[in-house]
């Protein structure tokens, strides 16, 4: 049972990440590879506050989200005016820089050694020390992220994002500040991803830079694209599928070392097959990149 | 009354002078046609005046305000909008969503309003009503919920005109509004443009169809090799042999 709850927690955490990235990829049409850095910012901020300052978890989570929002603003300011491939490369570079800071600011983050013994989150006086409690919190966060994205994309704000996705020249001709809307979407995505990071840090009780590499960003983007970018349920389907897939390999009895490599191969093949045969994803309607 | 104007406007692409020291004034309201052979610099001039291309030299003004360095969305917010030679619409959105997108100064475009829906429902209702009114005026009301991509070419032309109207801009640039459109629809579009000018708007359109220009333009600007070679009433300009020669090539 604990194993299933553990999978459920990860499904919810990655749903938050995929849903938040979908605001950029699926609704604003911009592929970002910096998402795991926002996830890391939230995780590290929460962990540092919990370990060094012992502030309440909700405060740490809010500060984690705020700091990620600031980082996202910085990344947006640096990269949002670039187009297409250049933008993707710029976000990749920003990810490398942010993770470089995390890995080398030893005094604050303990660098490659990571931060361990992160205390369990305490919410409303109740210490969350069981898996199902974290599953409940992660589910709440996933529902919140889903609701925020759905509220935004079904509003006039979302209408502009969709226009930016399809034709930013038209959006400009209609008086919409394309860079402003893209930047806001970037900040919202960063804030939501940080929420997932905060829960991850307290749940795992240990974080180090290897959990937030660019492969993590690619995994999140794969979830969005395979599930269906720009659709209501696509990111949820993608997150659950790609989290559960390795577990199926485990059930098949493959050795851990083989399963880990096989997982990467399956992700890659799945991504290529989807882009070729069903670019709108499993449950989506917007064909990313077309 | 504001006047759109430009002074000593110049733009080169590589060694080619697309716009060469152009000085123009466009007082509101009225209908001005810009004509000339392919490569004359008509679209470049429109792109500069609407902020999509930066001039190498010269100045643009809207009234007394200089707009030379303003971004396209800022110029649009000042009441200058445009359509494009190639149709630009949000193809995967419905016709009414396209028109509602174009409405200016929407509260629901603000992040917090969008999240907490403060005042958004009321605004959306009124915006929808306005959009339906515009679609009705353009005979597109039976296509309200169709995707823009499902419309015929002519209907898409009408929809791009609807977007310009929805912005409430006082100055509308149209790049070849009747090219590729069947004669019946051409007559409808021209009559709409005449109606807009009578309601105080300035319409500036780039067009190759001289019959359309003769029919509705109050003023014709003829361009060739980046320069204005004639400017005046259609009756005075269009019969000149040198104009016809430059135009026909």
Coordinates of C-alpha atoms in Angstrom, one line a residue:
Chain A
X1 CA 0.0 0.0 0.0
X2 CA 2.8 2.4 0.9
X3 CA 4.3 1.7 -2.5
X4 CA 1.0 2.7 -4.3
X5 CA 0.7 5.8 -2.1
X6 CA 4.3 6.7 -3.0
X7 CA 3.4 6.4 -6.7
X8 CA 0.3 8.5 -6.1
X9 CA 2.3 11.3 -4.5
X10 CA 4.7 11.4 -7.5
X11 CA 1.8 11.3 -9.9
X12 CA 0.3 14.4 -8.2
X13 CA 3.7 16.2 -8.0
X14 CA 4.3 15.7 -11.7
X15 CA 0.7 16.6 -12.5
X16 CA 1.5 20.0 -11.0
X17 CA 4.7 20.3 -13.0
X18 CA 3.1 19.2 -16.3
X19 CA 0.0 21.3 -15.8
X20 CA 2.1 24.4 -15.1
X21 CA 4.4 23.8 -18.0
X22 CA 1.3 23.3 -20.2
X23 CA 0.4 26.9 -19.6
X24 CA 3.5 27.7 -21.6
X25 CA 3.8 24.8 -24.1
X26 CA 0.1 24.1 -24.7
X27 CA -1.5 27.5 -24.3
X28 CA 1.2 30.1 -25.1
X29 CA 3.0 27.8 -27.6
X30 CA 6.5 28.3 -26.0
X31 CA 8.6 25.3 -25.2
X32 CA 10.7 25.9 -22.1
X33 CA 13.5 23.7 -20.8
X34 CA 13.9 25.7 -17.5
X35 CA 10.9 24.2 -15.7
X36 CA 12.9 21.9 -13.5
X37 CA 14.9 24.9 -12.3
X38 CA 11.7 26.4 -10.9
X39 CA 10.9 23.1 -9.3
X40 CA 14.4 23.2 -7.8
X41 CA 14.0 26.8 -6.6
X42 CA 10.8 25.8 -4.7
X43 CA 12.4 22.7 -3.3
X44 CA 15.6 24.4 -2.1
X45 CA 13.8 27.4 -0.7
X46 CA 11.5 25.3 1.4
X47 CA 14.3 23.0 2.5
X48 CA 16.6 25.8 3.5
X49 CA 13.8 27.6 5.4
X50 CA 12.7 24.4 7.1
X51 CA 16.3 23.3 8.1
X52 CA 17.9 26.6 9.0
X53 CA 15.0 28.8 10.1
X54 CA 12.3 26.3 11.2
X55 CA 9.6 28.5 9.8
X56 CA 6.1 27.0 9.3
X57 CA 5.7 25.0 6.1
X58 CA 3.0 27.2 4.6
X59 CA 5.2 30.2 5.0
X60 CA 8.2 28.3 3.5
X61 CA 6.0 27.2 0.6
X62 CA 4.8 30.7 -0.1
X63 CA 8.3 32.0 0.0
X64 CA 9.4 29.2 -2.3
X65 CA 6.7 30.1 -4.8
X66 CA 7.6 33.8 -4.5
X67 CA 11.3 33.2 -5.0
X68 CA 10.6 31.0 -8.0
X69 CA 8.3 33.7 -9.4
X70 CA 11.2 36.1 -9.1
X71 CA 13.6 33.7 -10.9
X72 CA 10.9 33.1 -13.6
X73 CA 10.6 36.8 -14.1
X74 CA 14.4 37.0 -14.5
X75 CA 14.4 34.1 -17.0
X76 CA 11.5 35.7 -18.9
X77 CA 13.3 39.1 -19.0
X78 CA 16.3 37.4 -20.5
X79 CA 14.7 35.1 -23.0
X80 CA 11.1 35.9 -23.8
X81 CA 12.0 38.2 -26.8
X82 CA 13.8 35.3 -28.5
X83 CA 11.9 33.2 -30.9
X84 CA 11.6 29.5 -31.7
X85 CA 14.8 27.5 -31.3
X86 CA 16.7 30.4 -29.8
X87 CA 14.2 30.7 -27.0
X88 CA 14.5 26.9 -26.2
X89 CA 18.3 27.2 -26.1
X90 CA 18.0 30.3 -23.9
X91 CA 15.8 28.5 -21.4
X92 CA 18.2 25.5 -21.5
X93 CA 21.1 27.9 -20.7
X94 CA 19.1 29.5 -17.9
X95 CA 18.5 26.0 -16.4
X96 CA 22.2 25.3 -16.6
X97 CA 23.0 28.6 -14.8
X98 CA 20.4 28.1 -12.1
X99 CA 21.4 24.6 -11.4
X100 CA 25.0 25.7 -11.5
X101 CA 24.3 28.2 -8.7
X102 CA 22.4 25.4 -6.7
X103 CA 25.3 23.0 -7.1
X104 CA 28.0 25.5 -6.3
X105 CA 26.6 27.7 -3.6
X106 CA 27.9 25.2 -1.0
X107 CA 27.3 27.5 2.0
X108 CA 23.6 27.7 1.3
X109 CA 22.6 24.5 -0.6
X110 CA 25.5 22.1 0.5
X111 CA 26.1 21.7 -3.2
X112 CA 26.3 18.1 -4.5
X113 CA 26.0 16.7 -0.9
X114 CA 22.4 17.9 -0.9
X115 CA 20.2 18.9 2.0
X116 CA 19.1 16.0 4.2
X117 CA 16.9 15.6 7.3
X118 CA 14.4 18.1 6.0
X119 CA 11.6 18.0 8.6
X120 CA 8.2 16.8 7.8
X121 CA 5.8 19.5 6.8
X122 CA 3.5 20.8 9.5
X123 CA 0.1 22.0 8.3
X124 CA -2.4 23.5 10.8
X125 CA -0.5 22.0 13.7
X126 CA -0.5 18.5 12.2
X127 CA 2.9 16.9 11.2
X128 CA 2.6 15.1 7.9
X129 CA 4.6 12.0 8.5
X130 CA 2.6 9.4 6.6
X131 CA 2.5 8.8 2.8
X132 CA -1.2 9.3 2.5
X133 CA -1.1 12.7 4.2
X134 CA 1.5 13.8 1.6
X135 CA -0.7 12.2 -1.1
X136 CA -3.6 14.3 0.1
X137 CA -1.5 17.5 0.1
X138 CA 0.0 16.7 -3.3
X139 CA -3.5 16.0 -4.6
X140 CA -4.7 19.3 -3.3
X141 CA -1.7 21.1 -4.9
X142 CA -2.4 19.2 -8.2
X143 CA -6.1 20.3 -8.1
X144 CA -5.1 23.9 -7.3
X145 CA -2.6 23.9 -10.2
X146 CA -5.2 22.4 -12.6
X147 CA -7.8 24.9 -11.4
X148 CA -5.5 27.9 -11.8
X149 CA -4.5 26.9 -15.3
X150 CA -8.2 26.2 -16.3
X151 CA -9.3 29.5 -14.9
X152 CA -6.6 31.4 -16.8
X153 CA -7.0 29.7 -20.1
X154 CA -10.8 30.0 -20.1
X155 CA -10.6 33.8 -19.5
X156 CA -9.8 36.7 -21.8
X157 CA -6.2 36.3 -20.5
X158 CA -6.2 32.8 -22.0
X159 CA -7.7 34.0 -25.2
X160 CA -4.7 36.3 -25.7
X161 CA -2.3 33.4 -24.8
X162 CA -4.0 31.3 -27.5
X163 CA -3.6 34.1 -30.0
X164 CA 0.1 34.5 -29.1
X165 CA 0.4 30.7 -29.6
X166 CA -1.1 30.8 -33.0
X167 CA 0.0 34.1 -34.4
X168 CA 1.8 36.6 -32.2
X169 CA 2.0 39.2 -35.1
X170 CA -1.8 39.2 -35.1
X171 CA -1.9 39.6 -31.4
X172 CA 0.4 42.6 -31.6
X173 CA -1.7 44.2 -34.4
X174 CA -4.7 43.9 -32.0
X175 CA -2.9 45.8 -29.3
X176 CA -1.8 42.9 -27.1
X177 CA 1.6 43.2 -25.5
X178 CA 2.9 39.7 -26.4
X179 CA 6.0 39.8 -24.2
X180 CA 3.9 40.9 -21.2
X181 CA 1.5 38.0 -21.6
X182 CA 4.3 35.5 -22.2
X183 CA 6.2 36.8 -19.1
X184 CA 3.1 36.5 -16.9
X185 CA 2.5 32.9 -18.1
X186 CA 6.1 32.2 -17.4
X187 CA 5.8 33.6 -13.8
X188 CA 2.6 31.7 -13.1
X189 CA 4.2 28.5 -14.4
X190 CA 7.3 29.1 -12.2
X191 CA 5.2 29.7 -9.1
X192 CA 3.2 26.5 -9.6
X193 CA 6.2 24.4 -10.3
X194 CA 7.8 25.7 -7.0
X195 CA 4.8 24.5 -5.1
X196 CA 5.5 21.0 -6.4
X197 CA 9.2 21.4 -5.4
X198 CA 8.2 22.4 -1.8
X199 CA 6.1 19.3 -1.4
X200 CA 8.8 17.1 -3.0
X201 CA 11.5 18.4 -0.6
X202 CA 9.4 17.7 2.6
X203 CA 8.1 14.4 1.3
X204 CA 11.5 13.0 0.3
X205 CA 13.3 14.8 3.2
X206 CA 16.4 14.9 1.0
X207 CA 17.2 16.9 -2.1
X208 CA 20.3 17.3 -4.2
X209 CA 20.9 18.8 -7.7
X210 CA 20.6 15.4 -9.5
X211 CA 16.8 15.6 -8.9
X212 CA 16.5 18.7 -11.0
X213 CA 18.7 18.2 -14.1
X214 CA 17.6 19.3 -17.6
X215 CA 16.5 15.7 -18.1
X216 CA 13.8 16.5 -15.6
X217 CA 12.6 19.4 -17.7
X218 CA 12.6 17.1 -20.7
X219 CA 10.6 14.6 -18.8
X220 CA 8.0 17.2 -17.8
X221 CA 7.8 18.5 -21.4
X222 CA 7.3 14.8 -22.6
X223 CA 4.4 14.5 -20.2
X224 CA 2.7 17.5 -21.7
X225 CA 3.3 16.6 -25.3
X226 CA 2.5 12.9 -24.9
X227 CA -0.6 13.6 -22.8
X228 CA -1.8 16.4 -25.1
X229 CA -0.6 20.0 -24.9
X230 CA -3.2 22.7 -24.5
X231 CA -5.9 20.3 -23.4
X232 CA -7.9 20.1 -20.2
X233 CA -6.7 16.6 -19.1
X234 CA -3.6 16.0 -21.3
X235 CA -0.9 17.0 -18.8
X236 CA -2.6 14.9 -16.1
X237 CA -2.8 11.8 -18.4
X238 CA 0.8 12.4 -19.5
X239 CA 2.1 12.7 -15.9
X240 CA 0.3 9.6 -14.7
X241 CA 1.4 7.6 -17.7
X242 CA 5.0 8.5 -17.5
X243 CA 5.2 8.0 -13.8
X244 CA 3.5 4.7 -13.9
X245 CA 5.3 3.3 -16.9
X246 CA 8.6 2.6 -15.1
X247 CA 6.6 0.9 -12.3
X248 CA 5.1 -1.5 -14.9
X249 CA 8.7 -2.4 -15.9
X250 CA 9.4 -3.1 -12.3
X251 CA 6.4 -5.4 -12.1
X252 CA 7.7 -7.2 -15.2
X253 CA 10.6 -8.2 -13.1
X254 CA 13.4 -6.4 -15.0
X255 CA 16.5 -5.6 -12.9
X256 CA 16.7 -2.0 -11.7
X257 CA 19.7 -1.0 -13.8
X258 CA 18.1 -2.4 -17.0
X259 CA 14.7 -0.8 -16.2
X260 CA 16.3 2.6 -15.7
X261 CA 17.8 2.6 -19.1
X262 CA 14.8 1.0 -20.7
X263 CA 12.6 3.7 -19.3
X264 CA 14.7 6.5 -21.0
X265 CA 14.5 4.5 -24.3
X266 CA 10.7 4.1 -23.9
X267 CA 10.2 7.8 -23.2
X268 CA 12.2 8.7 -26.3
X269 CA 10.5 6.3 -28.6
X270 CA 7.1 7.3 -27.2
X271 CA 7.9 11.0 -27.9
X272 CA 9.0 10.3 -31.5
X273 CA 6.0 8.1 -32.2
X274 CA 3.6 10.6 -30.8
X275 CA 5.1 13.5 -32.7
X276 CA 4.9 11.5 -35.9
X277 CA 1.5 9.9 -35.5
X278 CA -0.5 11.9 -33.0
X279 CA 1.2 15.3 -32.4
X280 CA -1.9 16.5 -30.5
X281 CA -1.1 13.9 -27.8
X282 CA -3.3 11.2 -26.3
X283 CA -6.2 13.4 -25.3
X284 CA -5.3 16.8 -26.9
X285 CA -6.4 18.7 -29.9
X286 CA -3.6 21.3 -30.4
X287 CA -0.7 19.8 -32.4
X288 CA 2.4 21.2 -30.7
X289 CA 5.0 22.4 -33.2
X290 CA 2.7 22.2 -36.2
Chain B
X1 CA -9.2 65.2 -35.4
X2 CA -5.8 63.6 -35.4
X3 CA -3.5 63.3 -38.3
X4 CA -1.2 60.3 -39.0
X5 CA 1.9 61.6 -40.7
X6 CA 5.5 60.7 -41.5
X7 CA 8.5 62.8 -42.4
X8 CA 11.6 61.8 -44.3
X9 CA 10.8 58.1 -43.9
X10 CA 13.5 55.8 -45.2
X11 CA 14.0 52.1 -45.2
X12 CA 16.5 49.9 -47.0
X13 CA 16.7 46.1 -47.2
X14 CA 20.3 45.3 -48.2
X15 CA 21.0 47.6 -51.1
X16 CA 17.3 48.1 -52.0
X17 CA 15.5 51.2 -51.1
X18 CA 12.0 50.0 -50.1
X19 CA 11.0 53.4 -48.8
X20 CA 12.8 56.6 -49.8
X21 CA 12.4 59.8 -48.0
X22 CA 8.6 59.7 -47.9
X23 CA 6.6 62.6 -46.4
X24 CA 2.8 62.0 -46.1
X25 CA -0.1 63.2 -44.0
X26 CA -3.3 61.2 -43.6
X27 CA -6.0 63.4 -42.0
X28 CA -9.1 61.7 -40.6
X29 CA -11.6 60.6 -41.7
X30 CA -11.6 59.3 -45.3
X31 CA -10.4 56.5 -47.6
X32 CA -6.9 56.6 -49.0
X33 CA -5.6 54.0 -51.4
X34 CA -1.9 53.2 -51.8
X35 CA -1.2 51.6 -55.2
X36 CA 1.9 50.8 -57.2
X37 CA 3.6 47.8 -58.8
X38 CA 5.0 44.9 -56.8
X39 CA 8.0 45.9 -54.8
X40 CA 7.0 49.6 -54.9
X41 CA 7.3 49.7 -51.0
X42 CA 3.6 49.9 -50.2
X43 CA 3.5 47.2 -47.6
X44 CA 6.9 48.3 -46.1
X45 CA 5.4 51.8 -45.7
X46 CA 2.3 50.3 -43.9
X47 CA 4.6 48.1 -41.8
X48 CA 6.6 51.2 -40.7
X49 CA 3.5 53.2 -39.9
X50 CA 2.1 50.4 -37.8
X51 CA 5.4 49.7 -36.0
X52 CA 6.1 46.2 -37.5
X53 CA 9.2 47.5 -39.2
X54 CA 11.6 50.1 -37.9
X55 CA 12.5 52.9 -40.3
X56 CA 16.2 53.5 -40.9
X57 CA 15.5 57.2 -40.8
X58 CA 12.6 59.6 -40.4
X59 CA 9.7 60.1 -38.1
X60 CA 6.1 59.0 -37.7
X61 CA 3.5 60.9 -35.8
X62 CA 0.0 60.3 -34.6
X63 CA -1.3 63.8 -34.0
X64 CA 1.6 65.4 -32.1
X65 CA 2.8 62.1 -30.6
X66 CA 5.8 60.6 -32.2
X67 CA 5.3 56.8 -32.9
X68 CA 8.5 56.0 -34.7
X69 CA 10.0 53.9 -31.9
X70 CA 6.8 52.5 -30.5
X71 CA 6.1 48.8 -30.5
X72 CA 3.2 47.6 -32.7
X73 CA 0.9 46.9 -29.8
X74 CA 1.5 50.4 -28.4
X75 CA 0.6 51.9 -31.8
X76 CA -2.5 49.7 -31.9
X77 CA -3.5 50.8 -28.4
X78 CA -3.3 54.4 -29.7
X79 CA -6.1 53.5 -32.2
X80 CA -4.2 52.3 -35.3
X81 CA -4.9 48.7 -36.4
X82 CA -4.3 46.7 -39.6
X83 CA -5.0 43.6 -41.5
X84 CA -2.4 41.7 -43.4
X85 CA -1.9 40.6 -47.0
X86 CA -1.7 37.0 -45.8
X87 CA -4.8 36.2 -43.7
X88 CA -3.9 36.3 -40.0
X89 CA -6.5 34.9 -37.7
X90 CA -6.6 32.6 -34.6
X91 CA -7.5 29.7 -36.8
X92 CA -8.2 27.2 -34.0
X93 CA -10.5 29.6 -32.2
X94 CA -14.2 30.3 -33.0
X95 CA -15.2 33.2 -35.0
X96 CA -16.7 35.0 -32.0
X97 CA -13.6 34.3 -29.9
X98 CA -11.5 36.0 -32.6
X99 CA -13.7 39.1 -32.5
X100 CA -13.8 39.1 -28.7
X101 CA -10.0 38.8 -28.6
X102 CA -9.7 42.1 -30.6
X103 CA -11.8 44.1 -28.1
X104 CA -9.6 46.7 -26.4
X105 CA -8.8 47.3 -22.7
X106 CA -10.4 44.1 -21.4
X107 CA -10.3 43.7 -17.6
X108 CA -10.2 39.9 -18.0
X109 CA -6.8 40.1 -19.6
X110 CA -5.4 41.1 -16.3
X111 CA -4.0 38.1 -14.4
X112 CA -5.8 38.7 -11.1
X113 CA -9.1 39.5 -12.7
X114 CA -8.7 36.3 -14.8
X115 CA -7.9 34.2 -11.7
X116 CA -10.6 35.6 -9.4
X117 CA -13.1 36.5 -12.2
X118 CA -13.8 40.0 -10.7
X119 CA -16.0 41.8 -13.1
X120 CA -15.1 39.4 -15.9
X121 CA -18.5 37.8 -16.5
X122 CA -20.3 41.2 -16.9
X123 CA -17.5 42.4 -19.3
X124 CA -17.7 39.1 -21.3
X125 CA -21.4 39.4 -21.7
X126 CA -21.1 43.0 -23.1
X127 CA -18.1 42.0 -25.2
X128 CA -20.0 39.1 -26.7
X129 CA -22.9 41.4 -27.5
X130 CA -20.6 43.8 -29.3
X131 CA -18.9 41.0 -31.1
X132 CA -22.3 39.6 -32.3
X133 CA -23.3 43.0 -33.5
X134 CA -20.1 43.3 -35.6
X135 CA -20.6 39.8 -37.0
X136 CA -24.2 40.6 -37.9
X137 CA -23.1 43.8 -39.7
X138 CA -20.7 41.6 -41.7
X139 CA -23.2 38.9 -42.4
X140 CA -21.1 36.4 -40.4
X141 CA -23.7 35.8 -37.6
X142 CA -24.4 32.3 -38.8
X143 CA -20.7 31.4 -38.4
X144 CA -20.4 32.7 -34.9
X145 CA -19.4 29.4 -33.4
X146 CA -17.5 28.0 -36.4
X147 CA -13.7 27.8 -36.2
X148 CA -12.0 30.5 -38.2
X149 CA -10.2 27.8 -40.1
X150 CA -13.6 26.5 -41.3
X151 CA -14.5 29.7 -43.1
X152 CA -14.1 30.3 -46.8
X153 CA -11.4 32.6 -48.0
X154 CA -13.8 35.5 -48.5
X155 CA -15.4 34.9 -45.1
X156 CA -11.9 35.0 -43.5
X157 CA -11.3 38.3 -45.2
X158 CA -14.5 39.6 -43.7
X159 CA -13.5 38.2 -40.3
X160 CA -10.1 40.0 -40.4
X161 CA -12.1 43.2 -41.1
X162 CA -14.3 42.3 -38.1
X163 CA -11.2 42.1 -35.9
X164 CA -10.1 45.6 -37.1
X165 CA -13.6 46.9 -36.3
X166 CA -13.6 45.3 -32.8
X167 CA -10.5 47.0 -31.8
X168 CA -12.4 50.4 -32.1
X169 CA -9.3 51.8 -33.8
X170 CA -9.9 55.1 -35.6
X171 CA -7.3 54.4 -38.2
X172 CA -7.4 51.1 -40.1
X173 CA -4.8 49.9 -42.5
X174 CA -5.9 47.1 -44.9
X175 CA -3.5 45.2 -47.1
X176 CA -5.3 44.1 -50.2
X177 CA -8.8 43.7 -48.7
X178 CA -10.5 42.6 -51.9
X179 CA -7.8 40.5 -53.6
X180 CA -9.0 37.0 -54.4
X181 CA -12.5 37.8 -53.3
X182 CA -15.5 37.3 -55.7
X183 CA -17.2 40.4 -57.1
X184 CA -20.3 40.2 -55.0
X185 CA -18.2 40.1 -51.8
X186 CA -15.9 42.8 -53.1
X187 CA -18.9 45.1 -53.5
X188 CA -20.0 44.3 -49.9
X189 CA -16.5 45.0 -48.5
X190 CA -16.2 48.3 -50.4
X191 CA -19.6 49.4 -49.2
X192 CA -18.6 48.6 -45.6
X193 CA -15.4 50.6 -46.0
X194 CA -17.4 53.5 -47.3
X195 CA -19.7 53.3 -44.3
X196 CA -16.7 53.2 -41.9
X197 CA -15.2 56.3 -43.4
X198 CA -18.6 58.1 -43.1
X199 CA -18.6 57.2 -39.5
X200 CA -15.4 59.0 -38.9
X201 CA -12.7 56.4 -39.5
X202 CA -9.6 56.7 -41.6
X203 CA -9.2 53.8 -43.9
X204 CA -5.8 53.3 -45.7
X205 CA -5.7 50.4 -48.0
X206 CA -3.1 48.9 -50.3
X207 CA -4.8 47.5 -53.4
X208 CA -4.0 46.3 -56.9
X209 CA -7.6 46.4 -58.0
X210 CA -7.9 49.8 -59.7
X211 CA -11.7 49.5 -60.1
X212 CA -12.0 49.1 -56.3
X213 CA -9.7 52.1 -55.8
X214 CA -11.7 54.3 -58.3
X215 CA -14.9 53.2 -56.6
X216 CA -14.2 54.2 -53.0
X217 CA -11.0 56.1 -52.5
X218 CA -11.0 59.8 -51.7
X219 CA -7.3 60.0 -52.3
X220 CA -4.8 57.8 -54.1
X221 CA -1.1 57.6 -53.4
X222 CA 1.0 56.0 -56.1
X223 CA 4.3 54.5 -55.1
X224 CA 7.1 53.2 -57.3
X225 CA 10.7 52.2 -56.2
X226 CA 10.0 53.4 -52.7
X227 CA 8.9 56.8 -53.6
X228 CA 5.6 58.6 -53.9
X229 CA 5.2 59.4 -57.5
X230 CA 1.6 60.8 -57.4
X231 CA -0.8 61.8 -54.7
X232 CA -4.3 63.2 -55.2
X233 CA -7.9 62.5 -56.0
X234 CA -8.5 59.3 -58.1
X235 CA -9.9 61.3 -61.0
X236 CA -6.8 63.4 -61.2
X237 CA -4.2 60.7 -60.7
X238 CA -5.4 57.4 -62.2
X239 CA -5.6 58.6 -65.9
X240 CA -2.1 60.0 -66.1
X241 CA 0.0 58.0 -68.6
X242 CA 3.1 57.9 -66.4
X243 CA 1.1 56.4 -63.5
X244 CA -0.4 53.8 -65.7
X245 CA 3.0 53.0 -67.1
X246 CA 4.6 52.7 -63.7
X247 CA 1.7 50.6 -62.4
X248 CA 1.4 48.3 -65.4
X249 CA 5.2 48.1 -65.7

